[in-house]
PDB file of C-alpha atoms in Angstrom:
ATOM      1  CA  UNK A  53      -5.788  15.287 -14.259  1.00 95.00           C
ATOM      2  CA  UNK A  54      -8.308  12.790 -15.944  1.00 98.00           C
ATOM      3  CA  UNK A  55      -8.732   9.156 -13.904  1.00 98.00           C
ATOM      4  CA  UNK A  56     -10.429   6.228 -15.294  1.00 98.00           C
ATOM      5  CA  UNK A  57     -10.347   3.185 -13.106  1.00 98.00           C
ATOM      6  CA  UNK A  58     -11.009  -0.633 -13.935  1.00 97.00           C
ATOM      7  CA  UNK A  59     -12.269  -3.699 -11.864  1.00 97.00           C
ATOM      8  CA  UNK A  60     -13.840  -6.730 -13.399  1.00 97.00           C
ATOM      9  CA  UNK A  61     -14.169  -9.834 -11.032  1.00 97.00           C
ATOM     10  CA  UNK A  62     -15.425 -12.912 -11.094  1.00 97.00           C
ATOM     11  CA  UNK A  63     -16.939 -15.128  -8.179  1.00 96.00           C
ATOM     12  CA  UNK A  64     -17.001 -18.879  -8.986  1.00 95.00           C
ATOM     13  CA  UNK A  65     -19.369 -21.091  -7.639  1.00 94.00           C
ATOM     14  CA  UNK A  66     -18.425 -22.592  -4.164  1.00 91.00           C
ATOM     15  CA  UNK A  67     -17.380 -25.900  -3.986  1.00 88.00           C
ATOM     16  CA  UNK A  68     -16.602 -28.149  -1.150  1.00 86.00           C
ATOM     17  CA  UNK A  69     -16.101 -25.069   1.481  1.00 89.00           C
ATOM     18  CA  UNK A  70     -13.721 -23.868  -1.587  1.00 94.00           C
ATOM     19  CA  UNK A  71     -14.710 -19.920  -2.495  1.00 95.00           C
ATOM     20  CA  UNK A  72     -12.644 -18.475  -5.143  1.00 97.00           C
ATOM     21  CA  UNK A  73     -12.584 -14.927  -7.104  1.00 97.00           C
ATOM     22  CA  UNK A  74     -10.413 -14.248 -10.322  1.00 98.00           C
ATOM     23  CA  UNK A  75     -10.498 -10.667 -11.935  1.00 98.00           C
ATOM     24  CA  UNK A  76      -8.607  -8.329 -12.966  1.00 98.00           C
ATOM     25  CA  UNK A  77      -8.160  -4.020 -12.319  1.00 97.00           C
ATOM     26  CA  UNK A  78      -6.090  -1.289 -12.950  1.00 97.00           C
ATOM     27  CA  UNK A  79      -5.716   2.503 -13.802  1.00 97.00           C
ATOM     28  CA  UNK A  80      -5.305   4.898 -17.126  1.00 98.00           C
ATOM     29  CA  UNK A  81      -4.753   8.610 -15.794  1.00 97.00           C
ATOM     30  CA  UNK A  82      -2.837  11.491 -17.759  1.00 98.00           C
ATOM     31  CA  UNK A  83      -1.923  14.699 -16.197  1.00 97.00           C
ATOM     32  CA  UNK A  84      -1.748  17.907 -18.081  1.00 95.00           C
ATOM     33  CA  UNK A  85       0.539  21.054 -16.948  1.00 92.00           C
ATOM     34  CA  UNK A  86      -1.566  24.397 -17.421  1.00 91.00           C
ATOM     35  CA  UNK A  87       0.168  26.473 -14.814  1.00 87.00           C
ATOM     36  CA  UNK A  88       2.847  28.819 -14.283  1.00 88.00           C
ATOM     37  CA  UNK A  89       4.605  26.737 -11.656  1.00 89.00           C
ATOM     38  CA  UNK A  90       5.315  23.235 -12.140  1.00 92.00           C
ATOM     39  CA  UNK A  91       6.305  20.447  -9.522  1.00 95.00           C
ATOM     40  CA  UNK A  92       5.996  17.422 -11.837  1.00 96.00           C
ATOM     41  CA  UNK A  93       5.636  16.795 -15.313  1.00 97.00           C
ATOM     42  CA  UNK A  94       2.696  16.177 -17.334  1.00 97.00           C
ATOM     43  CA  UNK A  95       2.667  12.632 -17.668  1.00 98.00           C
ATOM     44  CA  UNK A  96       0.489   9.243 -19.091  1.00 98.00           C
ATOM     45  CA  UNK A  97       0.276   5.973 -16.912  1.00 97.00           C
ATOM     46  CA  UNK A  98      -1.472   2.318 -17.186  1.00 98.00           C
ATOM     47  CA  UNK A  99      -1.762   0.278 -14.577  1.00 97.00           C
ATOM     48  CA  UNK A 100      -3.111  -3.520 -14.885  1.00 97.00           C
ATOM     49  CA  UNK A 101      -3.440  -6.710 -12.560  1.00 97.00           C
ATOM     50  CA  UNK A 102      -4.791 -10.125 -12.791  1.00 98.00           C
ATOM     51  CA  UNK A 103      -5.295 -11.759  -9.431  1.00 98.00           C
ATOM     52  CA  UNK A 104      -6.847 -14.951  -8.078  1.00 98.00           C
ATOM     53  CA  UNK A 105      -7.954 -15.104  -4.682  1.00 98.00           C
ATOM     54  CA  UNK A 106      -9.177 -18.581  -2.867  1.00 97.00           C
ATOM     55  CA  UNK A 107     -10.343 -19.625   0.673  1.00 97.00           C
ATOM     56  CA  UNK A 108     -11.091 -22.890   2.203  1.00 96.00           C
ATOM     57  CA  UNK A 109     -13.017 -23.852   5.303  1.00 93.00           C
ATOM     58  CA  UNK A 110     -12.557 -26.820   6.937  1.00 90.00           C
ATOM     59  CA  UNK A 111     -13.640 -27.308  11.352  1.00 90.00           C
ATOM     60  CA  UNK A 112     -11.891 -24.961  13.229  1.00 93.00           C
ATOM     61  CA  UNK A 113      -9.292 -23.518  10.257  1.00 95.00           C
ATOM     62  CA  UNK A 114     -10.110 -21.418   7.575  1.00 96.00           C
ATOM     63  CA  UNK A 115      -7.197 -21.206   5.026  1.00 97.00           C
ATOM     64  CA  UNK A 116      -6.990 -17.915   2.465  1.00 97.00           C
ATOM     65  CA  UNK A 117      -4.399 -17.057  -0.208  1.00 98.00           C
ATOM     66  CA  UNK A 118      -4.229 -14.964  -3.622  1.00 98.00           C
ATOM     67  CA  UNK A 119      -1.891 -14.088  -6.172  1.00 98.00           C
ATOM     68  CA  UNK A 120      -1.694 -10.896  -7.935  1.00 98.00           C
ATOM     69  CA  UNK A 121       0.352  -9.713 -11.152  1.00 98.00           C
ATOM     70  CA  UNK A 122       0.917  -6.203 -11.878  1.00 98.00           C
ATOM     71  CA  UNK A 123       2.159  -3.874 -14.573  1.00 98.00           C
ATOM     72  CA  UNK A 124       2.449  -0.521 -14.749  1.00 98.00           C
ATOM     73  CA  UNK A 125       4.186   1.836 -17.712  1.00 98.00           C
ATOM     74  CA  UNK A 126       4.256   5.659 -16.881  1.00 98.00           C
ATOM     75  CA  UNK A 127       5.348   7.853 -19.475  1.00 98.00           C
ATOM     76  CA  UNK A 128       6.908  11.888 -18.678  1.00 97.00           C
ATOM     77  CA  UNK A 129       6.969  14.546 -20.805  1.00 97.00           C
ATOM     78  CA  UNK A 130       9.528  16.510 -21.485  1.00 96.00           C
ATOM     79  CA  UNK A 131       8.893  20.607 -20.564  1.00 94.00           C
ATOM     80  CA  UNK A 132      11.435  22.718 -21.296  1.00 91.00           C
ATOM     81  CA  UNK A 133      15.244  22.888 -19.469  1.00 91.00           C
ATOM     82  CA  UNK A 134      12.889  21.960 -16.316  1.00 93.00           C
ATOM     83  CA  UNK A 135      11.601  17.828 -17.171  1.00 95.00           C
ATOM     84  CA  UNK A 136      13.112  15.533 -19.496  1.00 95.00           C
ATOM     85  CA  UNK A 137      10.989  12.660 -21.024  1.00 97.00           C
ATOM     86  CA  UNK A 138      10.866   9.486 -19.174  1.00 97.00           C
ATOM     87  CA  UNK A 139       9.361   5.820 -19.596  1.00 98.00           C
ATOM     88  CA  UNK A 140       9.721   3.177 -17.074  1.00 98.00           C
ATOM     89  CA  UNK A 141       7.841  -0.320 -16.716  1.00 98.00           C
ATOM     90  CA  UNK A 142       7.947  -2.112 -13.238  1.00 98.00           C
ATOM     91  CA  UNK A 143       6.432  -5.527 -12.874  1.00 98.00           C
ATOM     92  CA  UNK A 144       5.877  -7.826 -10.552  1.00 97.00           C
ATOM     93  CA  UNK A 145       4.003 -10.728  -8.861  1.00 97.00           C
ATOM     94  CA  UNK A 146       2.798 -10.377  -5.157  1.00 97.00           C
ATOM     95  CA  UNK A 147       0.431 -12.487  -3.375  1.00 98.00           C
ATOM     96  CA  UNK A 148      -0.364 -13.769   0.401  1.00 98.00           C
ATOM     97  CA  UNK A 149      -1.244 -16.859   2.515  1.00 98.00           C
ATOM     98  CA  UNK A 150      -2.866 -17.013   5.918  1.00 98.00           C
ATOM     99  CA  UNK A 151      -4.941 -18.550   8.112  1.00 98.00           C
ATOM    100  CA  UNK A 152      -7.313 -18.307  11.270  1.00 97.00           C
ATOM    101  CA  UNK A 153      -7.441 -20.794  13.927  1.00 97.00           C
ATOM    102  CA  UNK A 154     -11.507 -20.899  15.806  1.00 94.00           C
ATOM    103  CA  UNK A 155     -10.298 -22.800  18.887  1.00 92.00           C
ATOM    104  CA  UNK A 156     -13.774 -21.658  20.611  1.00 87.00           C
ATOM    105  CA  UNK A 157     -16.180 -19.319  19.369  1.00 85.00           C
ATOM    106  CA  UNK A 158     -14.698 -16.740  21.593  1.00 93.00           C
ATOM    107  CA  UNK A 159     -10.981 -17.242  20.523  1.00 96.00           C
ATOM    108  CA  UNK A 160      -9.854 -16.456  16.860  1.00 96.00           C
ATOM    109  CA  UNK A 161      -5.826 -16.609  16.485  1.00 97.00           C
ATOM    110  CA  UNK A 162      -4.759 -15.150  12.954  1.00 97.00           C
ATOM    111  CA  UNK A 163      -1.501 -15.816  10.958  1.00 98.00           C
ATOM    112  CA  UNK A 164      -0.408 -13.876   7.431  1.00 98.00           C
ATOM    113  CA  UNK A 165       2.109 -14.167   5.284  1.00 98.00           C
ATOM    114  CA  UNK A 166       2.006 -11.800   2.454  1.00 98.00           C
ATOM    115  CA  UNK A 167       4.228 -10.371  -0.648  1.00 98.00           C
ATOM    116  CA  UNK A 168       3.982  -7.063  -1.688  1.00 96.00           C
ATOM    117  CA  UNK A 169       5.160  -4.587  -4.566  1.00 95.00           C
ATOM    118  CA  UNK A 170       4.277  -0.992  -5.044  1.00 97.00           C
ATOM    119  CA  UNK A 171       5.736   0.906  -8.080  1.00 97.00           C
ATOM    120  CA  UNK A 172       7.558   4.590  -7.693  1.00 97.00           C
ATOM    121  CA  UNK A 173       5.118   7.066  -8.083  1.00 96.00           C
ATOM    122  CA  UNK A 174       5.487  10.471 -10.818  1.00 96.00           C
ATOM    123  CA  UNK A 175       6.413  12.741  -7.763  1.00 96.00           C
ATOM    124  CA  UNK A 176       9.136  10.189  -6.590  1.00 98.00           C
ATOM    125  CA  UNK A 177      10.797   9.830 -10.291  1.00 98.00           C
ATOM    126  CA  UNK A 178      10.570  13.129 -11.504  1.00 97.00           C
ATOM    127  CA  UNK A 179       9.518  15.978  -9.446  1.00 97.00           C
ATOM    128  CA  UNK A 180      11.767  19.279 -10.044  1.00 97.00           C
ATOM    129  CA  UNK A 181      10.140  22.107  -7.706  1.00 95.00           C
ATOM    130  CA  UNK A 182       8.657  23.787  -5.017  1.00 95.00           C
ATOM    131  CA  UNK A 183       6.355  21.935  -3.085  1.00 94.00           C
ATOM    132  CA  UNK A 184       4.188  24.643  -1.309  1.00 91.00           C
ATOM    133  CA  UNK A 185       2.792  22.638   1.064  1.00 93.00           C
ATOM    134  CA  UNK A 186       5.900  21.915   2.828  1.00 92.00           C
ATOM    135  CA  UNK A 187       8.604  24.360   1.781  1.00 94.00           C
ATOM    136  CA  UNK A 188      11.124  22.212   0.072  1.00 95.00           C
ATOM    137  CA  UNK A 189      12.648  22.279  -3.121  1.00 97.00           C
ATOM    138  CA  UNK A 190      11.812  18.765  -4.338  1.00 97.00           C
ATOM    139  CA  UNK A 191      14.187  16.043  -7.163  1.00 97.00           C
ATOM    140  CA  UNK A 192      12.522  13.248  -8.521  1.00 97.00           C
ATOM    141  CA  UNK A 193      14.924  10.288  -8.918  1.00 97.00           C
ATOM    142  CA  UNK A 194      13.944   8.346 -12.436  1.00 96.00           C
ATOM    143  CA  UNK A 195      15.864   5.504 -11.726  1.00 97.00           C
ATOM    144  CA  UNK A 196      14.630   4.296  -8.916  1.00 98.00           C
ATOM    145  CA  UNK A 197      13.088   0.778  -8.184  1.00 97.00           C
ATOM    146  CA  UNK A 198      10.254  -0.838  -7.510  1.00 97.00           C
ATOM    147  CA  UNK A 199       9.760  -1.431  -3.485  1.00 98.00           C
ATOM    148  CA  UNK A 200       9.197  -5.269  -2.516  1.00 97.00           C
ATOM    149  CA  UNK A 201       8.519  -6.744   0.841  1.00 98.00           C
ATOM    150  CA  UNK A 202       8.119  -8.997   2.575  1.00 98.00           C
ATOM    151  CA  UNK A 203       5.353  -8.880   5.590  1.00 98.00           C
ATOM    152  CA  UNK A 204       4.289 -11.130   8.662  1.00 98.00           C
ATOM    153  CA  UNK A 205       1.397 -10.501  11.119  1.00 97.00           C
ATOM    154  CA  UNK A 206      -0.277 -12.093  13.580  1.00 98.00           C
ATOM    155  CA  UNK A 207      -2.914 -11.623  15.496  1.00 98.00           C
ATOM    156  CA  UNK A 208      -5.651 -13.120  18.943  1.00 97.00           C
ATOM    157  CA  UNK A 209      -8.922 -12.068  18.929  1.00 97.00           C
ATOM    158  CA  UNK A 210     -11.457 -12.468  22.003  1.00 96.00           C
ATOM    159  CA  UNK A 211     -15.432 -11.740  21.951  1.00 94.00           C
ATOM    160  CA  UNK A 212     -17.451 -11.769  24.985  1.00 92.00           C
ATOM    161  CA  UNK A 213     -20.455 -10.756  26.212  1.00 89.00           C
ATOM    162  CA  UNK A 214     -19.186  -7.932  28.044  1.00 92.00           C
ATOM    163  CA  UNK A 215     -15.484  -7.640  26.230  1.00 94.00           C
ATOM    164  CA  UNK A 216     -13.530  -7.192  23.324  1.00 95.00           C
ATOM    165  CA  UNK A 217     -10.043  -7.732  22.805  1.00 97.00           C
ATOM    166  CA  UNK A 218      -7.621  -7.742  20.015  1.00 98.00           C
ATOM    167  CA  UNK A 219      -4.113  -7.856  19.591  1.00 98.00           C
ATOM    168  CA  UNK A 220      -1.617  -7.845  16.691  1.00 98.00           C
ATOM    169  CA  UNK A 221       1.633  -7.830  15.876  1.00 98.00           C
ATOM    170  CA  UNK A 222       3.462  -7.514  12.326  1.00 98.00           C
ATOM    171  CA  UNK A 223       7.220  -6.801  11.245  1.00 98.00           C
ATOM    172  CA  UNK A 224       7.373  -6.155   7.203  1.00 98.00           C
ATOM    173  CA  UNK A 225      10.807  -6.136   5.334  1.00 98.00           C
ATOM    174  CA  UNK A 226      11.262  -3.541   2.498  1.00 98.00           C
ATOM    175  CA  UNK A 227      13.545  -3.444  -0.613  1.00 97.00           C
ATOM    176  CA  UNK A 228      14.295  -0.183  -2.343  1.00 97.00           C
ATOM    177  CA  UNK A 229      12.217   1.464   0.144  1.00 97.00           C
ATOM    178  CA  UNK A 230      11.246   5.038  -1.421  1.00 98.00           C
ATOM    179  CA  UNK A 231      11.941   8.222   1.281  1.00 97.00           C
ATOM    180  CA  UNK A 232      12.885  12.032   1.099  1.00 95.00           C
ATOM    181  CA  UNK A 233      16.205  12.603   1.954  1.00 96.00           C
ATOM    182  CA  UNK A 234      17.523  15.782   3.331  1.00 96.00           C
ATOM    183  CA  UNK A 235      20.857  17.080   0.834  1.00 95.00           C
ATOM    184  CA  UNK A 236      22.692  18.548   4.011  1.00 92.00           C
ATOM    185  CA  UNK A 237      24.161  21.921   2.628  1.00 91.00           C
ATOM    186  CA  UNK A 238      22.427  22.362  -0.495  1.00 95.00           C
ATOM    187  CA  UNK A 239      19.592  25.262  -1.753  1.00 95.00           C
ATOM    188  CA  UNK A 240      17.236  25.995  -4.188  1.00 94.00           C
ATOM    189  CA  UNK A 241      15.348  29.486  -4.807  1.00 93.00           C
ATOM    190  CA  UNK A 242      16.227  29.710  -1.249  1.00 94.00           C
ATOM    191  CA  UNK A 243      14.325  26.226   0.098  1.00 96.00           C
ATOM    192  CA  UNK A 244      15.981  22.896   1.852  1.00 96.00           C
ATOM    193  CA  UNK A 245      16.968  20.461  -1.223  1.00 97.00           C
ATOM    194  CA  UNK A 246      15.305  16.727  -0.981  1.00 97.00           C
ATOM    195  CA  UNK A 247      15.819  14.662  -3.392  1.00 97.00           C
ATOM    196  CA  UNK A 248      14.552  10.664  -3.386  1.00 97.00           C
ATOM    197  CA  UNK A 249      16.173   7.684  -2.769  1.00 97.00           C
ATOM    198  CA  UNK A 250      15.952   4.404  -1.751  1.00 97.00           C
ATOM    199  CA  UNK A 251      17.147   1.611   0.494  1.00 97.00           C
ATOM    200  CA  UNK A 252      16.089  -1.148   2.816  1.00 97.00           C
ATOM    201  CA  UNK A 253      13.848  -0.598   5.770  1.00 98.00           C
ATOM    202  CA  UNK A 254      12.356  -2.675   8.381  1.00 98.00           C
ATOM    203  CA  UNK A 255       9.014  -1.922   9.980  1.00 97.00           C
ATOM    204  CA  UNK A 256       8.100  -3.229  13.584  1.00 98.00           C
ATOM    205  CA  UNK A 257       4.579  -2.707  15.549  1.00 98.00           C
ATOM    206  CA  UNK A 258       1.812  -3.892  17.396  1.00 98.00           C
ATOM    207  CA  UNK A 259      -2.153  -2.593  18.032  1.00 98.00           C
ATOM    208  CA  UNK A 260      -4.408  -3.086  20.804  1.00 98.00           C
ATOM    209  CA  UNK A 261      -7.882  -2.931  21.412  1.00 98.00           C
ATOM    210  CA  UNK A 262      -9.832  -3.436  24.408  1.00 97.00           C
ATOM    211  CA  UNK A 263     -13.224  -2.846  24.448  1.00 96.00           C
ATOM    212  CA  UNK A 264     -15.164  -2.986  27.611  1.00 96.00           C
ATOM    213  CA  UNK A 265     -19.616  -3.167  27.534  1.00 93.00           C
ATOM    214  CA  UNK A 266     -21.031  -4.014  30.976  1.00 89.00           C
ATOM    215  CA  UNK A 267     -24.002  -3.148  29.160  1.00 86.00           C
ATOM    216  CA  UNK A 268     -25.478  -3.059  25.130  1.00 81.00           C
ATOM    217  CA  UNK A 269     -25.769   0.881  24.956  1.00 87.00           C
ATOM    218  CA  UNK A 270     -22.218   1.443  27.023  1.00 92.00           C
ATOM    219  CA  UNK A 271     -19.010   1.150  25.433  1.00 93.00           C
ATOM    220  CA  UNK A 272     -15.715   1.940  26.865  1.00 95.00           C
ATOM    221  CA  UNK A 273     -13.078   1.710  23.986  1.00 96.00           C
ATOM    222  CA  UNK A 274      -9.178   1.533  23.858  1.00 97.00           C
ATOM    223  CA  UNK A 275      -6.676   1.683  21.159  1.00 98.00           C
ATOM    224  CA  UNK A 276      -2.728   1.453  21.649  1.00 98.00           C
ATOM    225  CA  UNK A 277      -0.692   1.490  18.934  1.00 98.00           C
ATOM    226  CA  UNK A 278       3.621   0.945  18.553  1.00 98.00           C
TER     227      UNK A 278
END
């Protein structure tokens, strides 16, 4: 597997409590099959993004957003009666918006709205094997989708002298949400058959923290989590 990654950014001078960074990143990596068992195929990929990000200060409320478009083209190659070739493309535009609210310099209330996009992976679109690690015979799917969601947190932070708090909350919406599915019945060389697929999902949680330090060198943490 050879990896070359990519990130050239940009700062631009602040103006007028305005920060803003424009760049742009990605991924080239190609995968070579030299064994004598074989889960995926060999295969070529590209990734690249341009993205702009911005954030504004003004009293109380600083403001943040960015923008992102992506592209990625993955290529398969074909190995015997086992992979056929493949070439997708998946595109897409994704970006957030949020904001935190300094009502006193203990209190810090965050909001977020973001858009996100995440392409199907080689393993997901054209896996054809035994995956060792968790004894199942795996199926890529090639035609699946790209997942898109749609996500919303929020979030109250408090600073003390002898406390922290933090709480936060999120629910994110997905499209053509990738998973392993069980085939009920079906074998291969002996292994459970999973095969991916996709559909819609919805995500719901919350985190806690509560930190408690009567003194600098004592610390008495706690994390919840649901």
């Amino acid at each position: 597997l050879h990896t070359v990654n990519y990130d050239v950014r940009l700062l631009l001078p602040e103006r007028q409590a305005w920060k803003t960074a424009i760049g742009t990143g990605g991924m080239w990596q190609r995968n070579s099959n030299r064994g004598d068992e074989f889960l995926i195929p060999g295969y070529q990929l590209f990734d690249i993004g341009a993205y702009a990000t911005s954030s504004y200060k003004a009293g109380d409320w600083t403001l943040s957003g960015g923008l992102r478009l992506d592209h990625r083209h993955v290529h398969a190659f074909a190995l015997g009666d086992l992979f056929t070739r493949l070439s997708r493309n998946f595109t897409s535009l994704s970006g957030s918006i949020g904001a935190v609210w300094h009502p006193s310099g203990n209190v810090n209330v965050r909001l977020n709205v973001a858009r996100g996009f995440r392409a199907p992976n080689i393993g997901e679109l054209s896996s054809n094997g035994v995956h060792e690690g968790t004894q199942q015979y795996l199926t890529g799917n090639g035609s699946l989708k790209a997942e898109h969601s749609w996500q919303f947190d929020a979030g109250l932070d408090y600073t003390s002298e002898w406390l922290t708090a933090q709480l936060a909350l999120y629910a994110n919406f997905i499209d053509n949400y990738i998973y392993n599915a069980r085939q009920a019945g079906q074998t291969r060389e002996e292994l459970p058959l999973y095969s991916y697929q996709s559909g819609t999902a919805r995500l719901l949680g919350g985190e806690a923290l509560i930190d408690v330090h009567p003194v600098r060198r004592l610390h008495w943490q706690n994390t919840f989590s649901y």
